[in-house]
PDB file of N, CA and C in Angstrom:
ATOM      1  N   UNK B   1     103.667 100.625 112.393  1.00  0.00           N
ATOM      2  CA  UNK B   1     103.729 100.962 110.944  1.00  0.00           C
ATOM      3  C   UNK B   1     102.314 100.714 110.275  1.00  0.00           C
ATOM      4  N   UNK B   2     101.644  99.630 110.576  1.00  0.00           N
ATOM      5  CA  UNK B   2     100.350  99.471 109.986  1.00  0.00           C
ATOM      6  C   UNK B   2      99.236 100.284 110.079  1.00  0.00           C
ATOM      7  N   UNK B   3      99.468 101.230 111.052  1.00  0.00           N
ATOM      8  CA  UNK B   3      98.421 102.537 111.210  1.00  0.00           C
ATOM      9  C   UNK B   3      99.098 103.732 110.536  1.00  0.00           C
ATOM     10  N   UNK B   4     100.188 103.825 110.034  1.00  0.00           N
ATOM     11  CA  UNK B   4     100.792 105.145 109.149  1.00  0.00           C
ATOM     12  C   UNK B   4     100.189 105.112 108.006  1.00  0.00           C
ATOM     13  N   UNK B   5      99.914 106.438 107.417  1.00  0.00           N
ATOM     14  CA  UNK B   5      99.490 106.724 106.267  1.00  0.00           C
ATOM     15  C   UNK B   5     100.428 106.349 105.224  1.00  0.00           C
ATOM     16  N   UNK B   6      99.929 105.935 103.939  1.00  0.00           N
ATOM     17  CA  UNK B   6     100.792 105.637 102.708  1.00  0.00           C
ATOM     18  C   UNK B   6     101.543 107.051 102.487  1.00  0.00           C
ATOM     19  N   UNK B   7     100.720 108.280 102.515  1.00  0.00           N
ATOM     20  CA  UNK B   7     101.523 109.368 102.127  1.00  0.00           C
ATOM     21  C   UNK B   7     102.754 109.723 103.174  1.00  0.00           C
ATOM     22  N   UNK B   8     102.724 109.177 104.353  1.00  0.00           N
ATOM     23  CA  UNK B   8     103.771 109.684 105.451  1.00  0.00           C
ATOM     24  C   UNK B   8     105.037 108.664 105.032  1.00  0.00           C
ATOM     25  N   UNK B   9     104.633 107.670 104.484  1.00  0.00           N
ATOM     26  CA  UNK B   9     105.773 106.409 104.145  1.00  0.00           C
ATOM     27  C   UNK B   9     106.378 106.784 102.972  1.00  0.00           C
ATOM     28  N   UNK B  10     105.730 107.455 102.050  1.00  0.00           N
ATOM     29  CA  UNK B  10     106.264 107.698 100.644  1.00  0.00           C
ATOM     30  C   UNK B  10     106.844 109.311 100.569  1.00  0.00           C
ATOM     31  N   UNK B  11     106.582 110.032 101.606  1.00  0.00           N
ATOM     32  CA  UNK B  11     106.560 111.417 101.462  1.00  0.00           C
ATOM     33  C   UNK B  11     108.008 111.828 101.210  1.00  0.00           C
ATOM     34  N   UNK B  12     109.320 111.198 101.520  1.00  0.00           N
ATOM     35  CA  UNK B  12     110.413 111.455 101.324  1.00  0.00           C
ATOM     36  C   UNK B  12     111.080 110.708 100.191  1.00  0.00           C
ATOM     37  N   UNK B  13     110.365 109.984  99.704  1.00  0.00           N
ATOM     38  CA  UNK B  13     110.852 109.267  98.213  1.00  0.00           C
ATOM     39  C   UNK B  13     110.490 110.054  97.108  1.00  0.00           C
ATOM     40  N   UNK B  14     111.294 110.098  96.323  1.00  0.00           N
ATOM     41  CA  UNK B  14     111.257 110.625  94.783  1.00  0.00           C
ATOM     42  C   UNK B  14     110.788 109.612  93.732  1.00  0.00           C
ATOM     43  N   UNK B  15     109.906 109.828  93.308  1.00  0.00           N
ATOM     44  CA  UNK B  15     109.398 108.718  92.304  1.00  0.00           C
ATOM     45  C   UNK B  15     110.309 108.817  91.008  1.00  0.00           C
ATOM     46  N   UNK B  16     110.681 107.938  90.182  1.00  0.00           N
ATOM     47  CA  UNK B  16     111.444 107.970  89.160  1.00  0.00           C
ATOM     48  C   UNK B  16     110.565 107.561  87.954  1.00  0.00           C
ATOM     49  N   UNK B  17     110.603 108.266  86.832  1.00  0.00           N
ATOM     50  CA  UNK B  17     109.896 107.989  85.745  1.00  0.00           C
ATOM     51  C   UNK B  17     110.354 108.041  84.613  1.00  0.00           C
ATOM     52  N   UNK B  18     110.076 107.101  83.413  1.00  0.00           N
ATOM     53  CA  UNK B  18     110.464 107.204  82.014  1.00  0.00           C
ATOM     54  C   UNK B  18     109.201 106.884  81.157  1.00  0.00           C
ATOM     55  N   UNK B  19     109.792 107.416  79.964  1.00  0.00           N
ATOM     56  CA  UNK B  19     108.514 107.206  78.880  1.00  0.00           C
ATOM     57  C   UNK B  19     108.886 105.831  78.388  1.00  0.00           C
ATOM     58  N   UNK B  20     107.722 105.391  77.834  1.00  0.00           N
ATOM     59  CA  UNK B  20     107.824 104.059  77.295  1.00  0.00           C
ATOM     60  C   UNK B  20     108.826 103.918  76.155  1.00  0.00           C
ATOM     61  N   UNK B  21     109.195 104.917  75.586  1.00  0.00           N
ATOM     62  CA  UNK B  21     110.107 104.481  74.585  1.00  0.00           C
ATOM     63  C   UNK B  21     111.731 104.249  74.882  1.00  0.00           C
ATOM     64  N   UNK B  22     111.805 104.413  76.307  1.00  0.00           N
ATOM     65  CA  UNK B  22     113.321 104.181  76.978  1.00  0.00           C
ATOM     66  C   UNK B  22     113.551 102.806  76.711  1.00  0.00           C
ATOM     67  N   UNK B  23     114.734 102.505  76.343  1.00  0.00           N
ATOM     68  CA  UNK B  23     115.140 101.208  76.289  1.00  0.00           C
ATOM     69  C   UNK B  23     115.356 100.770  77.808  1.00  0.00           C
ATOM     70  N   UNK B  24     115.558  99.218  77.655  1.00  0.00           N
ATOM     71  CA  UNK B  24     115.441  98.496  78.932  1.00  0.00           C
ATOM     72  C   UNK B  24     116.909  98.883  79.614  1.00  0.00           C
ATOM     73  N   UNK B  25     118.098  98.896  78.680  1.00  0.00           N
ATOM     74  CA  UNK B  25     119.352  99.150  79.039  1.00  0.00           C
ATOM     75  C   UNK B  25     119.407 100.611  79.621  1.00  0.00           C
ATOM     76  N   UNK B  26     118.924 101.678  79.095  1.00  0.00           N
ATOM     77  CA  UNK B  26     118.934 102.857  79.706  1.00  0.00           C
ATOM     78  C   UNK B  26     117.815 102.990  81.110  1.00  0.00           C
ATOM     79  N   UNK B  27     116.889 102.223  81.077  1.00  0.00           N
ATOM     80  CA  UNK B  27     116.165 102.198  82.321  1.00  0.00           C
ATOM     81  C   UNK B  27     117.000 101.520  83.397  1.00  0.00           C
ATOM     82  N   UNK B  28     117.746 100.558  82.981  1.00  0.00           N
ATOM     83  CA  UNK B  28     118.553  99.908  84.024  1.00  0.00           C
ATOM     84  C   UNK B  28     119.616 100.717  84.729  1.00  0.00           C
ATOM     85  N   UNK B  29     120.138 101.537  83.671  1.00  0.00           N
ATOM     86  CA  UNK B  29     121.061 102.598  84.237  1.00  0.00           C
ATOM     87  C   UNK B  29     120.336 103.514  85.180  1.00  0.00           C
ATOM     88  N   UNK B  30     119.423 104.060  84.758  1.00  0.00           N
ATOM     89  CA  UNK B  30     118.661 105.015  85.482  1.00  0.00           C
ATOM     90  C   UNK B  30     118.364 104.404  86.751  1.00  0.00           C
ATOM     91  N   UNK B  31     117.861 103.046  87.068  1.00  0.00           N
ATOM     92  CA  UNK B  31     117.554 102.427  88.190  1.00  0.00           C
ATOM     93  C   UNK B  31     118.702 102.293  89.336  1.00  0.00           C
ATOM     94  N   UNK B  32     119.873 102.001  88.510  1.00  0.00           N
ATOM     95  CA  UNK B  32     120.949 101.807  89.108  1.00  0.00           C
ATOM     96  C   UNK B  32     121.381 103.252  89.804  1.00  0.00           C
ATOM     97  N   UNK B  33     121.482 104.325  89.017  1.00  0.00           N
ATOM     98  CA  UNK B  33     121.907 105.601  89.357  1.00  0.00           C
ATOM     99  C   UNK B  33     121.138 105.859  90.636  1.00  0.00           C
ATOM    100  N   UNK B  34     119.871 105.676  90.684  1.00  0.00           N
ATOM    101  CA  UNK B  34     118.906 106.277  91.749  1.00  0.00           C
ATOM    102  C   UNK B  34     118.769 105.133  92.842  1.00  0.00           C
ATOM    103  N   UNK B  35     119.262 103.950  92.582  1.00  0.00           N
ATOM    104  CA  UNK B  35     119.327 102.710  93.560  1.00  0.00           C
ATOM    105  C   UNK B  35     117.886 102.530  93.844  1.00  0.00           C
ATOM    106  N   UNK B  36     116.893 102.037  92.771  1.00  0.00           N
ATOM    107  CA  UNK B  36     115.630 101.897  92.956  1.00  0.00           C
ATOM    108  C   UNK B  36     115.383 100.539  92.133  1.00  0.00           C
ATOM    109  N   UNK B  37     114.362  99.755  92.497  1.00  0.00           N
ATOM    110  CA  UNK B  37     114.084  98.644  91.576  1.00  0.00           C
ATOM    111  C   UNK B  37     113.072  98.828  90.844  1.00  0.00           C
ATOM    112  N   UNK B  38     112.449  99.975  90.517  1.00  0.00           N
ATOM    113  CA  UNK B  38     111.258 100.142  89.475  1.00  0.00           C
ATOM    114  C   UNK B  38     111.403 101.873  89.187  1.00  0.00           C
ATOM    115  N   UNK B  39     110.580 101.690  88.057  1.00  0.00           N
ATOM    116  CA  UNK B  39     110.278 102.961  87.355  1.00  0.00           C
ATOM    117  C   UNK B  39     109.026 103.098  86.963  1.00  0.00           C
ATOM    118  N   UNK B  40     108.263 104.373  87.018  1.00  0.00           N
ATOM    119  CA  UNK B  40     107.143 104.257  86.791  1.00  0.00           C
ATOM    120  C   UNK B  40     107.003 105.055  85.098  1.00  0.00           C
ATOM    121  N   UNK B  41     106.438 103.980  84.555  1.00  0.00           N
ATOM    122  CA  UNK B  41     106.484 104.320  83.075  1.00  0.00           C
ATOM    123  C   UNK B  41     105.223 105.449  82.540  1.00  0.00           C
ATOM    124  N   UNK B  42     105.449 106.749  82.115  1.00  0.00           N
ATOM    125  CA  UNK B  42     104.481 107.695  82.025  1.00  0.00           C
ATOM    126  C   UNK B  42     104.250 107.919  80.525  1.00  0.00           C
ATOM    127  N   UNK B  43     103.171 108.054  80.019  1.00  0.00           N
ATOM    128  CA  UNK B  43     102.922 108.474  78.719  1.00  0.00           C
ATOM    129  C   UNK B  43     101.736 109.614  78.748  1.00  0.00           C
ATOM    130  N   UNK B  44     101.852 110.811  78.413  1.00  0.00           N
ATOM    131  CA  UNK B  44     100.955 111.715  78.262  1.00  0.00           C
ATOM    132  C   UNK B  44     100.517 112.247  79.559  1.00  0.00           C
ATOM    133  N   UNK B  45     101.415 112.104  80.328  1.00  0.00           N
ATOM    134  CA  UNK B  45     101.343 112.805  81.759  1.00  0.00           C
ATOM    135  C   UNK B  45     100.365 111.556  82.594  1.00  0.00           C
ATOM    136  N   UNK B  46     100.313 110.465  82.150  1.00  0.00           N
ATOM    137  CA  UNK B  46      99.485 109.483  82.679  1.00  0.00           C
ATOM    138  C   UNK B  46     100.364 108.261  83.195  1.00  0.00           C
ATOM    139  N   UNK B  47     100.087 107.690  84.132  1.00  0.00           N
ATOM    140  CA  UNK B  47     100.758 106.260  84.378  1.00  0.00           C
ATOM    141  C   UNK B  47     100.257 105.254  83.521  1.00  0.00           C
ATOM    142  N   UNK B  48     101.210 104.763  82.603  1.00  0.00           N
ATOM    143  CA  UNK B  48     100.834 103.772  81.800  1.00  0.00           C
ATOM    144  C   UNK B  48     101.606 102.301  82.119  1.00  0.00           C
ATOM    145  N   UNK B  49     102.290 102.144  83.143  1.00  0.00           N
ATOM    146  CA  UNK B  49     102.683 101.041  83.844  1.00  0.00           C
ATOM    147  C   UNK B  49     103.826 101.000  84.600  1.00  0.00           C
ATOM    148  N   UNK B  50     104.578 100.133  85.071  1.00  0.00           N
ATOM    149  CA  UNK B  50     105.669 100.101  85.985  1.00  0.00           C
ATOM    150  C   UNK B  50     106.714  99.182  85.452  1.00  0.00           C
ATOM    151  N   UNK B  51     107.891  99.503  85.410  1.00  0.00           N
ATOM    152  CA  UNK B  51     109.129  98.680  84.671  1.00  0.00           C
ATOM    153  C   UNK B  51     109.867  98.354  86.134  1.00  0.00           C
ATOM    154  N   UNK B  52     109.752  96.940  86.183  1.00  0.00           N
ATOM    155  CA  UNK B  52     110.391  96.491  87.449  1.00  0.00           C
ATOM    156  C   UNK B  52     111.901  95.752  87.491  1.00  0.00           C
ATOM    157  N   UNK B  53     112.707  95.298  88.271  1.00  0.00           N
ATOM    158  CA  UNK B  53     113.548  94.364  88.071  1.00  0.00           C
ATOM    159  C   UNK B  53     113.160  92.984  87.705  1.00  0.00           C
ATOM    160  N   UNK B  54     112.257  92.892  88.034  1.00  0.00           N
ATOM    161  CA  UNK B  54     111.537  91.345  87.667  1.00  0.00           C
ATOM    162  C   UNK B  54     111.288  91.477  86.257  1.00  0.00           C
ATOM    163  N   UNK B  55     110.493  92.503  85.866  1.00  0.00           N
ATOM    164  CA  UNK B  55     110.482  92.568  84.358  1.00  0.00           C
ATOM    165  C   UNK B  55     111.493  92.185  83.523  1.00  0.00           C
ATOM    166  N   UNK B  56     112.669  93.254  84.007  1.00  0.00           N
ATOM    167  CA  UNK B  56     113.910  92.932  83.152  1.00  0.00           C
ATOM    168  C   UNK B  56     114.460  91.530  83.184  1.00  0.00           C
ATOM    169  N   UNK B  57     114.415  90.795  84.560  1.00  0.00           N
ATOM    170  CA  UNK B  57     114.764  89.482  84.397  1.00  0.00           C
ATOM    171  C   UNK B  57     113.815  88.508  83.719  1.00  0.00           C
ATOM    172  N   UNK B  58     112.610  88.407  83.830  1.00  0.00           N
ATOM    173  CA  UNK B  58     111.758  87.612  83.166  1.00  0.00           C
ATOM    174  C   UNK B  58     111.300  87.872  81.768  1.00  0.00           C
ATOM    175  N   UNK B  59     111.191  89.115  81.407  1.00  0.00           N
ATOM    176  CA  UNK B  59     110.541  89.418  80.205  1.00  0.00           C
ATOM    177  C   UNK B  59     111.785  89.840  79.361  1.00  0.00           C
ATOM    178  N   UNK B  60     112.846  90.070  79.755  1.00  0.00           N
ATOM    179  CA  UNK B  60     113.921  90.570  78.715  1.00  0.00           C
ATOM    180  C   UNK B  60     115.154  89.587  78.768  1.00  0.00           C
ATOM    181  N   UNK B  61     115.727  89.267  80.108  1.00  0.00           N
ATOM    182  CA  UNK B  61     116.892  88.536  80.066  1.00  0.00           C
ATOM    183  C   UNK B  61     116.637  86.771  79.617  1.00  0.00           C
ATOM    184  N   UNK B  62     115.513  86.249  80.491  1.00  0.00           N
ATOM    185  CA  UNK B  62     114.937  85.116  80.351  1.00  0.00           C
ATOM    186  C   UNK B  62     114.439  84.866  78.882  1.00  0.00           C
ATOM    187  N   UNK B  63     114.068  85.863  78.292  1.00  0.00           N
ATOM    188  CA  UNK B  63     113.366  85.714  76.983  1.00  0.00           C
ATOM    189  C   UNK B  63     114.650  86.057  75.898  1.00  0.00           C
ATOM    190  N   UNK B  64     115.656  86.397  76.208  1.00  0.00           N
ATOM    191  CA  UNK B  64     116.924  86.395  75.322  1.00  0.00           C
ATOM    192  C   UNK B  64     116.487  87.592  74.477  1.00  0.00           C
ATOM    193  N   UNK B  65     115.994  88.706  75.086  1.00  0.00           N
ATOM    194  CA  UNK B  65     115.497  89.923  74.146  1.00  0.00           C
ATOM    195  C   UNK B  65     116.914  90.937  74.579  1.00  0.00           C
ATOM    196  N   UNK B  66     117.171  91.842  73.526  1.00  0.00           N
ATOM    197  CA  UNK B  66     118.286  92.653  73.438  1.00  0.00           C
ATOM    198  C   UNK B  66     117.814  93.990  74.436  1.00  0.00           C
ATOM    199  N   UNK B  67     118.368  94.357  75.434  1.00  0.00           N
ATOM    200  CA  UNK B  67     117.996  95.322  76.443  1.00  0.00           C
ATOM    201  C   UNK B  67     118.349  96.571  75.534  1.00  0.00           C
ATOM    202  N   UNK B  68     119.381  96.790  74.656  1.00  0.00           N
ATOM    203  CA  UNK B  68     119.615  97.965  74.275  1.00  0.00           C
ATOM    204  C   UNK B  68     118.599  98.313  72.922  1.00  0.00           C
ATOM    205  N   UNK B  69     117.855  97.374  72.536  1.00  0.00           N
ATOM    206  CA  UNK B  69     116.663  97.688  71.759  1.00  0.00           C
ATOM    207  C   UNK B  69     115.419  97.494  72.027  1.00  0.00           C
ATOM    208  N   UNK B  70     115.124  96.869  73.265  1.00  0.00           N
ATOM    209  CA  UNK B  70     113.839  96.682  73.808  1.00  0.00           C
ATOM    210  C   UNK B  70     113.094  97.749  74.404  1.00  0.00           C
ATOM    211  N   UNK B  71     112.046  98.218  74.092  1.00  0.00           N
ATOM    212  CA  UNK B  71     111.528  99.522  75.060  1.00  0.00           C
ATOM    213  C   UNK B  71     110.931  98.929  76.074  1.00  0.00           C
ATOM    214  N   UNK B  72     111.074  99.687  77.360  1.00  0.00           N
ATOM    215  CA  UNK B  72     110.224  99.387  78.622  1.00  0.00           C
ATOM    216  C   UNK B  72     108.949  99.130  78.223  1.00  0.00           C
ATOM    217  N   UNK B  73     108.084  99.769  77.502  1.00  0.00           N
ATOM    218  CA  UNK B  73     106.637  99.719  77.236  1.00  0.00           C
ATOM    219  C   UNK B  73     106.316  98.430  76.666  1.00  0.00           C
ATOM    220  N   UNK B  74     107.357  97.785  75.949  1.00  0.00           N
ATOM    221  CA  UNK B  74     107.017  96.367  75.387  1.00  0.00           C
ATOM    222  C   UNK B  74     107.177  95.147  76.586  1.00  0.00           C
ATOM    223  N   UNK B  75     107.693  95.640  77.628  1.00  0.00           N
ATOM    224  CA  UNK B  75     108.066  94.592  78.746  1.00  0.00           C
ATOM    225  C   UNK B  75     107.631  95.125  80.064  1.00  0.00           C
ATOM    226  N   UNK B  76     106.947  96.223  80.160  1.00  0.00           N
ATOM    227  CA  UNK B  76     106.484  96.577  81.568  1.00  0.00           C
ATOM    228  C   UNK B  76     105.266  96.019  81.854  1.00  0.00           C
ATOM    229  N   UNK B  77     104.958  96.127  83.310  1.00  0.00           N
ATOM    230  CA  UNK B  77     103.788  95.593  83.978  1.00  0.00           C
ATOM    231  C   UNK B  77     102.647  96.718  83.719  1.00  0.00           C
ATOM    232  N   UNK B  78     101.495  96.300  82.947  1.00  0.00           N
ATOM    233  CA  UNK B  78     100.816  97.508  82.595  1.00  0.00           C
ATOM    234  C   UNK B  78      99.405  97.264  83.800  1.00  0.00           C
ATOM    235  N   UNK B  79      98.785  98.300  83.859  1.00  0.00           N
ATOM    236  CA  UNK B  79      97.494  98.532  84.671  1.00  0.00           C
ATOM    237  C   UNK B  79      98.316  97.973  86.188  1.00  0.00           C
ATOM    238  N   UNK B  80      99.170  98.799  86.906  1.00  0.00           N
ATOM    239  CA  UNK B  80      99.519  98.419  88.162  1.00  0.00           C
ATOM    240  C   UNK B  80      98.562  98.736  89.065  1.00  0.00           C
ATOM    241  N   UNK B  81      98.567  98.104  90.119  1.00  0.00           N
ATOM    242  CA  UNK B  81      97.752  98.219  91.414  1.00  0.00           C
ATOM    243  C   UNK B  81      98.218  99.450  91.979  1.00  0.00           C
ATOM    244  N   UNK B  82      97.131 100.216  92.323  1.00  0.00           N
ATOM    245  CA  UNK B  82      97.588 101.514  93.070  1.00  0.00           C
ATOM    246  C   UNK B  82      96.789 101.703  94.294  1.00  0.00           C
ATOM    247  N   UNK B  83      97.207 102.632  95.056  1.00  0.00           N
ATOM    248  CA  UNK B  83      96.557 103.037  96.260  1.00  0.00           C
ATOM    249  C   UNK B  83      96.475 104.364  96.788  1.00  0.00           C
ATOM    250  N   UNK B  84      95.244 105.015  97.128  1.00  0.00           N
ATOM    251  CA  UNK B  84      95.193 106.210  97.704  1.00  0.00           C
ATOM    252  C   UNK B  84      96.073 106.686  98.853  1.00  0.00           C
ATOM    253  N   UNK B  85      96.901 107.699  98.639  1.00  0.00           N
ATOM    254  CA  UNK B  85      97.884 108.050  99.587  1.00  0.00           C
ATOM    255  C   UNK B  85      97.217 108.269 101.105  1.00  0.00           C
ATOM    256  N   UNK B  86      95.844 108.482 101.162  1.00  0.00           N
ATOM    257  CA  UNK B  86      95.196 108.727 102.452  1.00  0.00           C
ATOM    258  C   UNK B  86      94.873 107.423 103.190  1.00  0.00           C
ATOM    259  N   UNK B  87      95.254 106.252 102.559  1.00  0.00           N
ATOM    260  CA  UNK B  87      94.941 104.775 103.102  1.00  0.00           C
ATOM    261  C   UNK B  87      95.972 104.417 103.942  1.00  0.00           C
ATOM    262  N   UNK B  88      95.666 103.507 104.977  1.00  0.00           N
ATOM    263  CA  UNK B  88      96.813 103.221 105.901  1.00  0.00           C
ATOM    264  C   UNK B  88      97.721 102.122 105.295  1.00  0.00           C
ATOM    265  N   UNK B  89      98.685 101.927 105.733  1.00  0.00           N
ATOM    266  CA  UNK B  89      99.565 100.858 105.185  1.00  0.00           C
ATOM    267  C   UNK B  89      99.066  99.403 105.404  1.00  0.00           C
ATOM    268  N   UNK B  90      98.707  99.346 106.523  1.00  0.00           N
ATOM    269  CA  UNK B  90      97.878  98.144 106.562  1.00  0.00           C
ATOM    270  C   UNK B  90      96.876  97.475 105.552  1.00  0.00           C
ATOM    271  N   UNK B  91      96.156  98.703 105.010  1.00  0.00           N
ATOM    272  CA  UNK B  91      95.249  98.384 103.909  1.00  0.00           C
ATOM    273  C   UNK B  91      95.728  97.864 102.806  1.00  0.00           C
ATOM    274  N   UNK B  92      97.050  98.562 102.345  1.00  0.00           N
ATOM    275  CA  UNK B  92      97.829  97.883 101.228  1.00  0.00           C
ATOM    276  C   UNK B  92      98.340  96.524 101.466  1.00  0.00           C
TER     277      UNK B  92
END
């Protein structure tokens, strides 16, 4: 596995995206529907951040924010680290 290319590992996976204006509650429903732990937050066709289960737990629930009113843009992880799909898994 460490010698496989990233593109080969993710080739069959569909990325799920949402705009930053999406509420945390709506994002959680989308994540549940697609059985995924994260959404890429896209603005203007560019990756703006990633919203994860950890973001929901630490930045929303633990801070007593209202998931129905909180936007993912306000609680997402900005500037996520990315990797070129041509790199090997071991590099990641």
